[in-house]
GROMACS .gro file of C-alpha atoms in nm:
model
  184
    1UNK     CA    1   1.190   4.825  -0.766
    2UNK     CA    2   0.950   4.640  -1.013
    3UNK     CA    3   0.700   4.401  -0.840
    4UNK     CA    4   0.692   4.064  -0.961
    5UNK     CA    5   0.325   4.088  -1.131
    6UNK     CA    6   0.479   4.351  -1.322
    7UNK     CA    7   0.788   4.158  -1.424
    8UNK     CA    8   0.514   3.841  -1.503
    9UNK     CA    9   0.358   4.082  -1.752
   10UNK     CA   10   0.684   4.192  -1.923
   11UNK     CA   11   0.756   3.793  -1.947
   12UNK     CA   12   0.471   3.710  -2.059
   13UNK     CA   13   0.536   3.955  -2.382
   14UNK     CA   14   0.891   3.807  -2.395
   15UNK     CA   15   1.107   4.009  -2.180
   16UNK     CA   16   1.436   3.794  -2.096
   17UNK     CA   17   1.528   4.080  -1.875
   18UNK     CA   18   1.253   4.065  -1.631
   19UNK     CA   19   1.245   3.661  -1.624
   20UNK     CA   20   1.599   3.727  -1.512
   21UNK     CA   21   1.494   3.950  -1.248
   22UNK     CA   22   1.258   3.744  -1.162
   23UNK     CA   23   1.498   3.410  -1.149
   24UNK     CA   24   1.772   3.605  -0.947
   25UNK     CA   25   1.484   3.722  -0.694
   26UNK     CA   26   1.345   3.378  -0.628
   27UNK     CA   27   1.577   3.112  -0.763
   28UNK     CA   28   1.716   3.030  -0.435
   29UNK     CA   29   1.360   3.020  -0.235
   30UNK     CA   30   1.223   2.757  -0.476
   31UNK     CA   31   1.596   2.570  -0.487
   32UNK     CA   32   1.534   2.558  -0.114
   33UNK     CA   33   1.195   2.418  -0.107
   34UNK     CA   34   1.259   2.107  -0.399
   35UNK     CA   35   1.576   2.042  -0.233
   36UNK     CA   36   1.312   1.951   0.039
   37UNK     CA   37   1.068   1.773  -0.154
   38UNK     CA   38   1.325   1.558  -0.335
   39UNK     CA   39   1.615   1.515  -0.121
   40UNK     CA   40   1.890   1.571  -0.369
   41UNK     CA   41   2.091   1.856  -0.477
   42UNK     CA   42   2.172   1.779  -0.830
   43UNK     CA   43   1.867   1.678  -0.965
   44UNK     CA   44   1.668   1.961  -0.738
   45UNK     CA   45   1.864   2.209  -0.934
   46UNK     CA   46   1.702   2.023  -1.242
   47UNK     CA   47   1.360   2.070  -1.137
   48UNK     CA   48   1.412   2.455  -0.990
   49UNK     CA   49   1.544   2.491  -1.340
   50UNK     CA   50   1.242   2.336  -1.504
   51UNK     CA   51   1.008   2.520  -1.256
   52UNK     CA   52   1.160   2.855  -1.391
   53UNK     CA   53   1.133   2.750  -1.761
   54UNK     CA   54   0.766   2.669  -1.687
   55UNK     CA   55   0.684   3.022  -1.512
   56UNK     CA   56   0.843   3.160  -1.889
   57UNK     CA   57   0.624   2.972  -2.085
   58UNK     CA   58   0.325   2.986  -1.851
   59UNK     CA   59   0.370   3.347  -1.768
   60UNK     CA   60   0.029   3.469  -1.950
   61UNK     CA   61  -0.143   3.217  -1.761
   62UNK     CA   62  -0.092   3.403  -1.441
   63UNK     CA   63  -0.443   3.516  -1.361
   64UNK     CA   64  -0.331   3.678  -1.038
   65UNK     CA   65  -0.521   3.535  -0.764
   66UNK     CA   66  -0.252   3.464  -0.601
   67UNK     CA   67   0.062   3.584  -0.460
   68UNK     CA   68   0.337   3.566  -0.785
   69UNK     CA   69   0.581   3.355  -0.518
   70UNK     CA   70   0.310   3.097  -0.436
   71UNK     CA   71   0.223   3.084  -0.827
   72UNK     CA   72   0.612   3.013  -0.869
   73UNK     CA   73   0.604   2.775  -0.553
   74UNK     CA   74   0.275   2.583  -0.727
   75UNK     CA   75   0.510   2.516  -1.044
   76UNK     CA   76   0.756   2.436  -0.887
   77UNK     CA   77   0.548   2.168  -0.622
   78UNK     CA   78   0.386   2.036  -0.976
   79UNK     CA   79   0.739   1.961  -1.144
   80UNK     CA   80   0.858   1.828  -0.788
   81UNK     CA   81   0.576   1.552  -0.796
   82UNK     CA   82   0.626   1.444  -1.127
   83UNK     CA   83   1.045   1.409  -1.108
   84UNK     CA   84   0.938   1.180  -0.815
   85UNK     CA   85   0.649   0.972  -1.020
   86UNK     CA   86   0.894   0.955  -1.297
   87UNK     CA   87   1.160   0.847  -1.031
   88UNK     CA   88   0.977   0.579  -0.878
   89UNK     CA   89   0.867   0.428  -1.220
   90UNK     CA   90   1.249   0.400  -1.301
   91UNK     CA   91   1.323  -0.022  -1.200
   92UNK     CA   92   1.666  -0.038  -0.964
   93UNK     CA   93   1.976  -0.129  -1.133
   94UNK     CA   94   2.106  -0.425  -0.946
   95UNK     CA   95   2.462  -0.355  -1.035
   96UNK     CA   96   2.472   0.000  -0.940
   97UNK     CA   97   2.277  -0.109  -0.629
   98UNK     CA   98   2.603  -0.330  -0.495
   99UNK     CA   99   2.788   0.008  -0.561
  100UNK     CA  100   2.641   0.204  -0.332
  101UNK     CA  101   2.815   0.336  -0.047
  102UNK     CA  102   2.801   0.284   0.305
  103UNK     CA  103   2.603   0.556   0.495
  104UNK     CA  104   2.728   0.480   0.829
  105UNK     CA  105   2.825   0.786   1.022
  106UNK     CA  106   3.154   0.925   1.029
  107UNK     CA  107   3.290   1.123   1.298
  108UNK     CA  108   3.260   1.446   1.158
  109UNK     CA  109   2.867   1.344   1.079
  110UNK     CA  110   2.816   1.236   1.403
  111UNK     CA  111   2.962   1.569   1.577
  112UNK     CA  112   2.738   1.810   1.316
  113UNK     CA  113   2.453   1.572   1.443
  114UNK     CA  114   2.480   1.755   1.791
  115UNK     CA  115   2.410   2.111   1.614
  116UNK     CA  116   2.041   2.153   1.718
  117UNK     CA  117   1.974   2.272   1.335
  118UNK     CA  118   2.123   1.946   1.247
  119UNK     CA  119   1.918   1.796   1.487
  120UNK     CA  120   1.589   1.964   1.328
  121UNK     CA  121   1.640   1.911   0.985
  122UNK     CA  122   1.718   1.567   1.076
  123UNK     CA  123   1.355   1.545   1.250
  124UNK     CA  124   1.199   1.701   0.947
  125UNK     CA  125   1.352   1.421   0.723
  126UNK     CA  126   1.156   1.171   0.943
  127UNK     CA  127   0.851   1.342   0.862
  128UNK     CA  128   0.609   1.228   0.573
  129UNK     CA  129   0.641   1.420   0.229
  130UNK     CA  130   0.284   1.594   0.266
  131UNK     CA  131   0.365   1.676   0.671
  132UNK     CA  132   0.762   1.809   0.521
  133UNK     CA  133   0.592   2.038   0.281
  134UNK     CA  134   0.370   2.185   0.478
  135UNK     CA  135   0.617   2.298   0.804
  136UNK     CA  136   0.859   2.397   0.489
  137UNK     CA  137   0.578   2.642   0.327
  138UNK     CA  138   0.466   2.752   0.638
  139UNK     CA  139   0.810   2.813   0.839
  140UNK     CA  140   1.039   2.847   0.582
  141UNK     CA  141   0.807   3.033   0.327
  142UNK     CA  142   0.589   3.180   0.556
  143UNK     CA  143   0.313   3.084   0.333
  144UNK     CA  144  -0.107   3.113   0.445
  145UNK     CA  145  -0.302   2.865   0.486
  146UNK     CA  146  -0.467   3.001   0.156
  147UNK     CA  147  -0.207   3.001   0.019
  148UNK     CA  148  -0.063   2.645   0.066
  149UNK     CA  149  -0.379   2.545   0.003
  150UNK     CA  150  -0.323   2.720  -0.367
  151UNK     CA  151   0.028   2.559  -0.389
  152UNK     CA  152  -0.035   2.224  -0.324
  153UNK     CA  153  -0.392   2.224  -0.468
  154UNK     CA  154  -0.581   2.101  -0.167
  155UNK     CA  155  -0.860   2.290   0.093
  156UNK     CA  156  -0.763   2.459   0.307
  157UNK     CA  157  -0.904   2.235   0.611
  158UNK     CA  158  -0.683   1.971   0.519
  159UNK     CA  159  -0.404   2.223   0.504
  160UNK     CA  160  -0.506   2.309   0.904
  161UNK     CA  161  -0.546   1.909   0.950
  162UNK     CA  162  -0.179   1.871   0.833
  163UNK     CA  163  -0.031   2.163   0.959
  164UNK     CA  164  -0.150   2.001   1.325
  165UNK     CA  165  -0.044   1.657   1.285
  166UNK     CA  166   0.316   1.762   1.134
  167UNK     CA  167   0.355   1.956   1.429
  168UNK     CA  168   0.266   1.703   1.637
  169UNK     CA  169   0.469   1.486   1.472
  170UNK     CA  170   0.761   1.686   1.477
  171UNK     CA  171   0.747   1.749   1.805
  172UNK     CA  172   0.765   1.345   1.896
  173UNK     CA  173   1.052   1.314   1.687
  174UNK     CA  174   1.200   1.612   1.848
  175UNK     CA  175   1.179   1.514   2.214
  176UNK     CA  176   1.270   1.168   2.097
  177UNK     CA  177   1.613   1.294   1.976
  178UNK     CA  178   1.703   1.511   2.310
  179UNK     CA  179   1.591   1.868   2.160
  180UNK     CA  180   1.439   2.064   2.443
  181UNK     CA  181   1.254   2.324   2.229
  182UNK     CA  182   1.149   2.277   1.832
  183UNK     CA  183   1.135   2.602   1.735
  184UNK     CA  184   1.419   2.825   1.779
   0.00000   0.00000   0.00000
């Protein structure tokens, strides 16, 4: 099996193959982690898409200092921040605003809301954007502390400082809602 530094070379010189290869092997990872960021399925499949179309332009640029997943990871973190910049910039649409659905609970939501997973991810949404990314990277990605601290772009002490306090955090939300243990 190629490693990804060597498929990062073979893009870099233009190989459509290997940025396949490389897509197929961590499409779903970085889907996973915008999805996160952003909140919403449709446009995190935009960024994940833009992320990957980055890593083929950018590919020469890999200097590799760090792991080729938390290279993809930083891309994808970078084009993540600025769909939400771009987002926030956009002024609300009063008309589509009185369109919007109610979000009440239905039964069937309320029943999934008993699923302790339910119950976590629910707990995570509570938490802030920097305190979300960092239990994502370090639970779900099972990313260092160097390396978050490459990802987002921040030191590594503040990395510790947030890991703590999302933790902490988490765990208030999760004894508020009934859950007995947060980690499974």
């Amino acid at each position: 099996m190629v490693d990804d530094k060597d498929l990062l070379r073979r893009i870099a010189s233009g190989d459509q193959p290997a940025m396949r290869a490389l897509f197929a092997r961590h499409h779903l990872r970085v889907h996973r982690f915008v999805v996160r960021l952003i909140g919403h399925e449709a446009n995190a499949e935009d960024v994940t898409n833009e992320t990957f179309l980055g890593v083929w332009r950018n590919a020469s640029g890999y200097d590799g200092r760090a792991a080729v997943s938390t290279w993809v990871l930083s891309i994808a973190h970078n084009k993540a921040v600025s769909f939400l910049r771009k987002r926030r910039e956009t002024p609300l649409d009063e008309d589509a605003a009185v369109r919007i659905a109610d979000d009440a609970d239905d039964p069937e939501t309320m029943a999934s809301k008993a699923d302790k997973g339910t119950q976590i991810r629910s707990c995570m949404e509570r938490l802030s954007p920097d305190h979300r990314q960092i239990i994502d990277l370090v639970y779900y990605h099972e990313k260092t502390i160097p390396e978050i601290s490459d990802v987002l772009g921040i030191p590594h002490g503040t990395v510790k400082t947030r890991m703590f306090y999302a933790r902490k955090r988490l765990g208030e939300h999760l004894r508020a809602a009934g859950v007995d243990r947060g980690w499974p």
